Coordinates of C-alpha atoms and ligand atoms in Angstrom, one line a residue:
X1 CA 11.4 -42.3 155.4
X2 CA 8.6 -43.1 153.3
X3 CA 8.7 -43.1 149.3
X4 CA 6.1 -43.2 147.0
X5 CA 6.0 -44.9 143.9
X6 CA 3.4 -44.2 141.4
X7 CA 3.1 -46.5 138.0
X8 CA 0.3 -45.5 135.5
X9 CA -1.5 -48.2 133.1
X10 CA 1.7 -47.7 130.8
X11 CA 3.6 -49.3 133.7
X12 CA 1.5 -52.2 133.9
X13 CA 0.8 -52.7 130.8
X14 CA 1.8 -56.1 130.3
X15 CA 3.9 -59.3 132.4
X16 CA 7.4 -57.5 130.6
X17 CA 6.4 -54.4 133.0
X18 CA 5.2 -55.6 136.0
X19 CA 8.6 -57.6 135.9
X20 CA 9.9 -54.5 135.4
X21 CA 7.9 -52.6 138.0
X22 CA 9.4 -55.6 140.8
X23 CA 13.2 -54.7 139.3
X24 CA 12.6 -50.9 140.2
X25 CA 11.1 -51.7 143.4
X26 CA 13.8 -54.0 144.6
X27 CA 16.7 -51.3 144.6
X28 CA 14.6 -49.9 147.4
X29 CA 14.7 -52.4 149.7
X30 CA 16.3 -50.0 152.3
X31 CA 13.1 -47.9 151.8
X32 CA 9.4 -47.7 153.1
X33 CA 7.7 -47.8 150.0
X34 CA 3.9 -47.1 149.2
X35 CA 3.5 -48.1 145.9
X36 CA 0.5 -46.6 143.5
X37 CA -1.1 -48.5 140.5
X38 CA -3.5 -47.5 138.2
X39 CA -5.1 -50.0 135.5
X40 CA -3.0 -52.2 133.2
X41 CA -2.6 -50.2 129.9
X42 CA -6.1 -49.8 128.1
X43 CA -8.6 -51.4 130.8
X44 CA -9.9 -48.4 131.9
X45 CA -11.1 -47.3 128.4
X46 CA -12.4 -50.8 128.1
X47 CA -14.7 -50.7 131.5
X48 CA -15.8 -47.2 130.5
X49 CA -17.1 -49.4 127.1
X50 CA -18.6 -52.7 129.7
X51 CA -19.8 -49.7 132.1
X52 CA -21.7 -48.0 128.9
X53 CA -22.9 -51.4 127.5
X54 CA -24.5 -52.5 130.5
X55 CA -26.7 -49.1 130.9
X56 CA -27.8 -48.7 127.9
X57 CA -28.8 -52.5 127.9
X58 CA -26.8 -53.8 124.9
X59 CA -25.9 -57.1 124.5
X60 CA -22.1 -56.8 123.8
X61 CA -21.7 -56.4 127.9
X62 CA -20.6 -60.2 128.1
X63 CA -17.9 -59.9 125.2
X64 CA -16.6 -56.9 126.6
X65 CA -16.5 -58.2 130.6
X66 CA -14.3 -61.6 128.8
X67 CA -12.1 -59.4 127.0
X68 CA -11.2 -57.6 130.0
X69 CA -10.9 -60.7 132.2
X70 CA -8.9 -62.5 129.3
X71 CA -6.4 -59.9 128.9
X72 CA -5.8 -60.2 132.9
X73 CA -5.5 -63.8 133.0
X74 CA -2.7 -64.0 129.8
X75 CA -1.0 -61.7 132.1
X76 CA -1.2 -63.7 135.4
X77 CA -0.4 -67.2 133.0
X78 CA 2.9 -65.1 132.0
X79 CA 4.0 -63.9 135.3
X80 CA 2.6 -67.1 138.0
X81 CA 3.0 -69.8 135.2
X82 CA 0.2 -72.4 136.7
X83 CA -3.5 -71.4 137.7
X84 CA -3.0 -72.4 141.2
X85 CA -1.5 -69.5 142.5
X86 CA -3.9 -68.3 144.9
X87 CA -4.0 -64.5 143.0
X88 CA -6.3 -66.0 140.2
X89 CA -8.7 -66.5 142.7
X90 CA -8.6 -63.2 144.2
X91 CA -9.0 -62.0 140.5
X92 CA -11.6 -64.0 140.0
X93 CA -13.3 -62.6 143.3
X94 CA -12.8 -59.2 142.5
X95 CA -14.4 -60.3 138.9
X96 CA -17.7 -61.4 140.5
X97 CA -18.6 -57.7 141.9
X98 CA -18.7 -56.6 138.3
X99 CA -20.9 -59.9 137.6
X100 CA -23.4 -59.2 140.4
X101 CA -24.1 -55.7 139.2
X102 CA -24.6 -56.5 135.4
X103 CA -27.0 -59.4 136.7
X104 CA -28.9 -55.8 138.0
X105 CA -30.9 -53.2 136.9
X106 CA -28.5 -50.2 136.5
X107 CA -28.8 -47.5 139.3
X108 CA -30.3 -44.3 138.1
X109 CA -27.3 -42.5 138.0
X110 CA -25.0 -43.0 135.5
X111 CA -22.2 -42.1 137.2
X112 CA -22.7 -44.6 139.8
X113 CA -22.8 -47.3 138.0
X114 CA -19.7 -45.6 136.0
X115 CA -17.7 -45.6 139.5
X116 CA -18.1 -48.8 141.0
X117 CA -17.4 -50.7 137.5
X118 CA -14.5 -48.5 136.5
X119 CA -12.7 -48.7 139.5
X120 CA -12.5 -52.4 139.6
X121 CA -9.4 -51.9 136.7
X122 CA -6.9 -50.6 139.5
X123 CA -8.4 -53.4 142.0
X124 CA -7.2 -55.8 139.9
X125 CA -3.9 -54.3 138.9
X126 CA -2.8 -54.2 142.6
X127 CA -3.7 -57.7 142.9
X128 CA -1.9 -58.9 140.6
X129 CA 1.2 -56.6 141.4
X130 CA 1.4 -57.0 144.8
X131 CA 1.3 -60.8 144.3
X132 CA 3.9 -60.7 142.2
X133 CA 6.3 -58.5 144.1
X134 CA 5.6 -61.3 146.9
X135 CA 6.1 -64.1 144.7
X136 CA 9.8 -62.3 144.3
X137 CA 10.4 -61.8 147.9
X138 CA 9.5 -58.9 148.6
X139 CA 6.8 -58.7 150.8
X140 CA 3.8 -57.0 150.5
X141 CA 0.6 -56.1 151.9
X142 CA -2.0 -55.2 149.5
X143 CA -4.4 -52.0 151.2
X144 CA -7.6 -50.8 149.7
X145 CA -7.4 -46.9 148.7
X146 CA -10.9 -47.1 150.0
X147 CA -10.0 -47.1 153.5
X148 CA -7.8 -44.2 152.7
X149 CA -9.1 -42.3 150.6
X150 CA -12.5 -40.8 151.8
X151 CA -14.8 -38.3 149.2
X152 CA -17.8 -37.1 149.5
X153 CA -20.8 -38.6 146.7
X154 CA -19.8 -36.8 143.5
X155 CA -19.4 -40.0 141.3
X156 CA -16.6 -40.0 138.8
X157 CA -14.5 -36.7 140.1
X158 CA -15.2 -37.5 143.8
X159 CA -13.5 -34.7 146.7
X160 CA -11.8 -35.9 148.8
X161 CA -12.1 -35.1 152.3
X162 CA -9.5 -33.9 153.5
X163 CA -9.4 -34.3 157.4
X164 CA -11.4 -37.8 157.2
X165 CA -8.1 -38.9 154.6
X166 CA -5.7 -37.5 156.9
X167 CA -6.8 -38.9 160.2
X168 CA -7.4 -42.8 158.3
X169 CA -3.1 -42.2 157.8
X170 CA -1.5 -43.5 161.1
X171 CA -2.8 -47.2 159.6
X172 CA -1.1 -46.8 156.5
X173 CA 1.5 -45.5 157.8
X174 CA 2.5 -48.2 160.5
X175 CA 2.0 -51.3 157.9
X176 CA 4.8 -49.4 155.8
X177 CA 7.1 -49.6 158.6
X178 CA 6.9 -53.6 158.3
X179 CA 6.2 -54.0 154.3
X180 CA 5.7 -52.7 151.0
X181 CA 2.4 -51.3 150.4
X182 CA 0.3 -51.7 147.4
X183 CA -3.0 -49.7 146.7
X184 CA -4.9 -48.1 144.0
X185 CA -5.2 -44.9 142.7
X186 CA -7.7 -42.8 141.1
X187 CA -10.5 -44.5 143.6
X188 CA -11.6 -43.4 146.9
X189 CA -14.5 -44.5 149.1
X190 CA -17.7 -42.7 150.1
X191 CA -19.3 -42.8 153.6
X192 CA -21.8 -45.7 152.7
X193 CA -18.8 -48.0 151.6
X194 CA -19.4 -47.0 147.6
X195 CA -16.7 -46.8 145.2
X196 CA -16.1 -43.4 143.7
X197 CA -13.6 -42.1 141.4
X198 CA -11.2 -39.1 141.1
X199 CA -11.5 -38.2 137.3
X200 CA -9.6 -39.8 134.4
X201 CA -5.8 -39.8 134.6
X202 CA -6.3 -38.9 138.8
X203 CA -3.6 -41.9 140.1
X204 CA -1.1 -39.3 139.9
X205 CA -3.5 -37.1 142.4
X206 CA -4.3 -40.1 144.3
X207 CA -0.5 -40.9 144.9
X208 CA -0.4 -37.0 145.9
X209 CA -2.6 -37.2 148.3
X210 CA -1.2 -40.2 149.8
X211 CA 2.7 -38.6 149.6
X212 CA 1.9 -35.6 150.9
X213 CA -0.8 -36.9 154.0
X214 CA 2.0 -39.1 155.0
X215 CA 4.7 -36.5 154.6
X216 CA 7.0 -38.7 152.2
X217 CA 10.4 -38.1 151.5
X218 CA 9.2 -37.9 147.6
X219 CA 6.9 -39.3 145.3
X220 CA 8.4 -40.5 142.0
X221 CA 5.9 -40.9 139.1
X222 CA 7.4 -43.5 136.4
X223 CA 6.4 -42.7 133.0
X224 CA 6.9 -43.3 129.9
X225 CA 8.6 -40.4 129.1
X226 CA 12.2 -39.4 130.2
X227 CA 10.7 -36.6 132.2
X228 CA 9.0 -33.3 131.6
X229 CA 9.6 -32.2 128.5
X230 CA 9.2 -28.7 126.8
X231 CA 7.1 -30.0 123.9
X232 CA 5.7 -33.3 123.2
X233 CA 8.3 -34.8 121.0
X234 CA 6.2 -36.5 118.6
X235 CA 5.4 -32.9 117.4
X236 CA 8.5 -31.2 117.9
X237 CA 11.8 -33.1 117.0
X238 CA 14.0 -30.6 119.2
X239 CA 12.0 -31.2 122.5
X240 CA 14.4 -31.4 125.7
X241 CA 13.9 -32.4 128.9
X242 CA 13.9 -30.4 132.2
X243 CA 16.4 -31.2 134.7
X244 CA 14.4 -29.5 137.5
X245 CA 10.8 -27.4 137.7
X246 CA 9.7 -25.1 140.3
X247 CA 6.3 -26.3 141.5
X248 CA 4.5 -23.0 140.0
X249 CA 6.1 -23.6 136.8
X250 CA 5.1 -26.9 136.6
X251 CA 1.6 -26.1 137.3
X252 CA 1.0 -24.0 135.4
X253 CA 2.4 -26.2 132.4
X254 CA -0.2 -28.5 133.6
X255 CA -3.0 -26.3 134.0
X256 CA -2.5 -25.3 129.9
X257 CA -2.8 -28.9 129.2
X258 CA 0.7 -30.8 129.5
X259 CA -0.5 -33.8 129.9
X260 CA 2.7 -35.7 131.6
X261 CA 0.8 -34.7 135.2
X262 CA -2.2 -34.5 136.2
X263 CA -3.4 -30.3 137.5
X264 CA -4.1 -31.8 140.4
X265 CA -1.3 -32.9 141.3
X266 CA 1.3 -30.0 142.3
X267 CA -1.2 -28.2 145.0
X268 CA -0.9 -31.5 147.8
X269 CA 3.1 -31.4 147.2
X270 CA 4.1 -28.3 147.3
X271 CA 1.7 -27.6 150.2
X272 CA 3.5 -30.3 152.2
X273 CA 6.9 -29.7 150.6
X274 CA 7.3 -33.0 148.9
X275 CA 9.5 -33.2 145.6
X276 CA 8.3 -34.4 142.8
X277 CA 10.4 -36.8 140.2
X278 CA 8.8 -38.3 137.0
X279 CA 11.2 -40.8 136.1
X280 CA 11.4 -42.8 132.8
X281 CA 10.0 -46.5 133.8
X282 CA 12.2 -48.4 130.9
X283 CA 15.2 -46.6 132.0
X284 CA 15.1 -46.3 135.5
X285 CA 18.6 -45.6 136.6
X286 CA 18.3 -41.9 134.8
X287 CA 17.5 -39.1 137.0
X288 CA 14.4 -38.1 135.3
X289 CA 13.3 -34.6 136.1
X290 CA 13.0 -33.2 139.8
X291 CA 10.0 -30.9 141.1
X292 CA 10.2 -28.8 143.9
X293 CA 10.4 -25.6 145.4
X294 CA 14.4 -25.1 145.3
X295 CA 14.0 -25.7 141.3
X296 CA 15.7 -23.1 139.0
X297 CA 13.4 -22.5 136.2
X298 CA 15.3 -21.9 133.0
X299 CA 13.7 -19.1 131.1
X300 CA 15.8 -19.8 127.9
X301 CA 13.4 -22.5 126.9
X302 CA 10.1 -22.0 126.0
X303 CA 7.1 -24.9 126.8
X304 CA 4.9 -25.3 123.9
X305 CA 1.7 -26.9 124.8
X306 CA -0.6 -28.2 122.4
X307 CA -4.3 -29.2 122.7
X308 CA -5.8 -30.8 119.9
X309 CA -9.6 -30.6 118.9
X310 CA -10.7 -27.7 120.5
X311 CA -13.7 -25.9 120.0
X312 CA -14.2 -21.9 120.0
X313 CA -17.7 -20.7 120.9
X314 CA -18.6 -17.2 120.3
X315 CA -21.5 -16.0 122.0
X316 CA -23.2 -12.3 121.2
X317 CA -26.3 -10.7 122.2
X318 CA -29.2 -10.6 119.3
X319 CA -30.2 -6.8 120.1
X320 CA -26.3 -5.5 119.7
X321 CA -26.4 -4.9 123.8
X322 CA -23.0 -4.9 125.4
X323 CA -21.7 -8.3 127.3
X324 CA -21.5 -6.5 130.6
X325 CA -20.6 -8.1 133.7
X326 CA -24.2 -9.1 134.4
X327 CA -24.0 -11.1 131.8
X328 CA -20.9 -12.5 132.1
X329 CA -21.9 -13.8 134.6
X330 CA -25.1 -15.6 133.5
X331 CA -22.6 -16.9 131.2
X332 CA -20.2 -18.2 133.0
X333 CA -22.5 -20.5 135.2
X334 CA -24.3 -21.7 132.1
X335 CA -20.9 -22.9 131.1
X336 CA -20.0 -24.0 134.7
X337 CA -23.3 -26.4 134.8
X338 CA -22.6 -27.7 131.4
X339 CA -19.3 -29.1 133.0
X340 CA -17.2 -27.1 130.1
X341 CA -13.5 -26.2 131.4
X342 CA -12.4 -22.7 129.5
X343 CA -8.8 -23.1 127.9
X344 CA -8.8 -19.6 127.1
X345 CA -10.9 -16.6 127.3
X346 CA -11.4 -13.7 125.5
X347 CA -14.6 -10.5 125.3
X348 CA -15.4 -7.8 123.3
X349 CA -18.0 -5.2 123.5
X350 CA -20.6 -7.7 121.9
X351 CA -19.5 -11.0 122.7
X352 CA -17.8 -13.8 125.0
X353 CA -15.2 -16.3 122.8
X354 CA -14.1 -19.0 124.7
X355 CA -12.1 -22.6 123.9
X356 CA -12.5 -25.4 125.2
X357 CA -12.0 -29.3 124.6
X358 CA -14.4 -30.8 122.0
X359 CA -16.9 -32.7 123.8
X360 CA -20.3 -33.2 121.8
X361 CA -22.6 -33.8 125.2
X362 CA -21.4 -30.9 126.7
X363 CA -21.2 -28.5 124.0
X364 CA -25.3 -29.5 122.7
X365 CA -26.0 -28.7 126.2
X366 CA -24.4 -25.5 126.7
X367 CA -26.1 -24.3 123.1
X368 CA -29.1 -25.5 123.8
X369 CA -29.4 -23.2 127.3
X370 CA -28.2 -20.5 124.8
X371 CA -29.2 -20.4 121.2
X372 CA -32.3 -18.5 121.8
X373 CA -31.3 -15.8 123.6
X374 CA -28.2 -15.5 122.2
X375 CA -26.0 -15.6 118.7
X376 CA -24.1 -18.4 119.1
X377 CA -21.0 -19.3 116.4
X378 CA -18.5 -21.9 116.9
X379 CA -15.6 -23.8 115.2
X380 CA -14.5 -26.9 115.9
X381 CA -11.1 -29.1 115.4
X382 CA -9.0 -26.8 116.0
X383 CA -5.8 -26.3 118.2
X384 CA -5.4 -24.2 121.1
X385 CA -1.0 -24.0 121.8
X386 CA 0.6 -22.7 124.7
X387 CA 4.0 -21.1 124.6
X388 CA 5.4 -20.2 128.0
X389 CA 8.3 -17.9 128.2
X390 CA 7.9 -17.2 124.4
X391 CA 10.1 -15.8 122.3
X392 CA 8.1 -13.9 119.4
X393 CA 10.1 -15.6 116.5
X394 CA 9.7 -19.2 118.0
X395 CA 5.7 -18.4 117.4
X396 CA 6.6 -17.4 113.8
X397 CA 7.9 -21.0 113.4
X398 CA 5.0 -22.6 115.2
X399 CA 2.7 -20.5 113.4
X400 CA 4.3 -21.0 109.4
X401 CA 1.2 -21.9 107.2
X402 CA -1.2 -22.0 109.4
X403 CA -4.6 -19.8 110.2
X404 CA -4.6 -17.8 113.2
X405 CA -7.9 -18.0 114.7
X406 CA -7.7 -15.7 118.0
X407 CA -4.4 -14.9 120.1
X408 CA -4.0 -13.5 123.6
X409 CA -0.5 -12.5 125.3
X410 CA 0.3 -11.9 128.4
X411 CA 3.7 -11.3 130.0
X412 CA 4.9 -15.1 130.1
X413 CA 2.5 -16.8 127.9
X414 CA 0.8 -16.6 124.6
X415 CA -1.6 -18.6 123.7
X416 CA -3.2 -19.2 120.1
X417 CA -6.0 -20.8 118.5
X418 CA -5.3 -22.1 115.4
X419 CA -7.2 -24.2 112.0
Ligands
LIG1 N1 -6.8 -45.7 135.3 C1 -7.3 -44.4 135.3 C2 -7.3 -43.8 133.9 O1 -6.8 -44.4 133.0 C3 -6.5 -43.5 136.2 C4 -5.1 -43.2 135.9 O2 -4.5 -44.0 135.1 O3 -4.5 -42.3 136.3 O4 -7.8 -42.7 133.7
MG2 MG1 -3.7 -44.2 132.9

């Protein structure tokens, strides 16, 4: 059966861990493996910075483009030792694309341009792994996700569609009954051959997608954590690890913001039954924790979610007229076409409050659709936390010295906004 292997930027960060990504993949060899990359470490952050630099026409494009291409060759030098390995000159290739379009006018759409120069990051990373897993004997095909992975044109959080995806499988599928497999994540391909991407942190979705189409025996996401935790230990000292999650639970952790996997990710699995393991890359022999639908969920400990700089809008009518549905709903697609994801929620009489991550663009553009015909007051930097299964003096704790800005409970989770 099939297993797939995802390993985020964290996992490639450097020649140490792709050494280390070969070790892993080596106790496998009695395994089909499909294994899932995303950029090495920061490169992602740094094309967003080239991408932004090239549309605005500023002049720092070049520095930024040898940086990138720099920090990829010191890693290729440490791993293939001379230049004339034949992967520096597919990295050069894949280089030249990014070349050609700063040479260009950027197109129109921001977006665009955004997809088919960020995407390059995970081209290059599955290069260079899948040369090196080859260069160790193990033997490799590299694929491109684009053949696989078909959206629709909705630059930077393309959908995927899903019957197109599924019936491009059977080719995937019979090259990993001869060899390993390396692709990308996070990019898919649009009908006219463009690059488009699945929204920031989406490998884990792609490899999803992939696990689940292919109906894998499990995908294993290798992190660099030792699992799911209940709280993100470099807040909370006492944070544990979860031996095992239902599916729902670890949704919904998700959905509130725990960042360890992306939202996206449960809905393919579960649908197709597929477990779920994030796994700690440096210490690969420990079990990690498991996802799936046989998963006890232990109620005696409580996740605590935090989301830093949050913002909480209040919005009222200037005439004292209730917020009635009608409304609320004008409301709620003002916020939808701003792009603005609600964290939390709450209404009174004469106004809508809702938090959501602090995001200058978005916000001037939501407030400038509403300032006149509405009261608009808002905070920013503050924290929205999340405790699931709560137990009402564990919130005391959490709370100690702090402001309380707005709170909502419901049976399983309170949530509170605080300065
Ligand atoms: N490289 C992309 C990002 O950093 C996708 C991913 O890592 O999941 O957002
Ligand atoms: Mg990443």
């Amino acid at each position: 059966m099939i297993k797939v292997f995802k390993f985020g930027g964290f996992a490639v960060s450097d020649a140490g861990s792709v050494k280390n990504l070969v070790k892993i993949v080596s106790e496998y060899s009695d395994d089909q493996i499909l294994i899932i990359v995303s950029a090495m470490g920061k490169t992602t952050d740094a094309l967003e910075k080239l991408c932004n630099s090239y549309v605005e026409g500023k002049e720092d494009a070049q520095d930024i483009l040898k940086t990138i291409k720099q920090f990829h060759e010191n890693i290729m030098v440490e791993l293939f030792g001379t230049k004339s390995h034949p992967v520096f000159d597919e990295i050069a290739n894949t280089f030249v694309e990014i070349e050609w379009m700063l040479e260009d006018e950027p197109h129109p759409d921001y977006d665009f341009n955004y997809d088919q120069i960020v995407s390059v990051g995970e081209f290059l990373s599955s290069r260079i792994v899948a040369a090196y897993l080859n260069e160790n004997n193990i033997d490799t095909k590299w694929m491109d996700a684009r053949d696989f992975i078909h959206t629709d044109n909705t630059y930077r959080e393309g959908i995927i569609d899903m019957d197109k995806t599924r019936s491009s499988m059977p080719v995937l599928n019979s090259a990993l009954q001869k060899q390993t497999v390396v692709t990308q994540g996070f990019i898919g391909g649009t009908s006219e051959n463009f690059s488009t991407t699945l929204g920031r942190e989406g490998s884990d979705y792609s490899a999803a997608i992939f696990a689940s189409l292919l109906n894998a025996e499990s995908l294993t996401v290798w992190k660099d954590v030792p699992g799911i935790m209940n709280a993100d230990p470099r807040l909370f000292a006492s944070a544990q690890k979860y031996e095992e999650l239902p599916y729902s639970e670890a949704l919904e952790m998700a959905y509130y913001g725990a960042t360890v996997i992306h939202p996206k990710t449960i809905k393919p699995l579960q649908n197709a039954g597929v477990p779920l393991f994030v796994r700690p890359f440096l210490l690969p022999d420990e079990k990690g924790t498991r996802i799936d639908s046989t998963a006890k969920l232990n109620t005696d400990i409580s996740a605590i979610i935090v989301k830093q700089n949050q913002m909480l809008l209040s919005i009222s009518s200037k005439d004292f007229s209730f917020i009635d549905e009608h409304i609320l709903i004008y409301l709620l697609q003002c916020i939808s076409e701003a792009h603005i994801k609600l964290n939390m929620m709450q209404r009174s009489a004469l106004s809508l409050s809702f938090c959501f991550n602090q995001d200058e663009a978005k916000f001037r553009k939501l407030y400038d659709i509403l300032k006149d015909k509405f009261k608009c007051k808002y905070n920013e930097g503050l924290d929205l936390i999340t405790v699931r299964h709560f137990k009402r003096e564990e919130l005391e704790t959490i709370t100690a010295g702090r402001t309380i800005i707005m709170e909502q409970f419901s049976r399983n989770t309170a949530q509170i906004i605080l300065q």
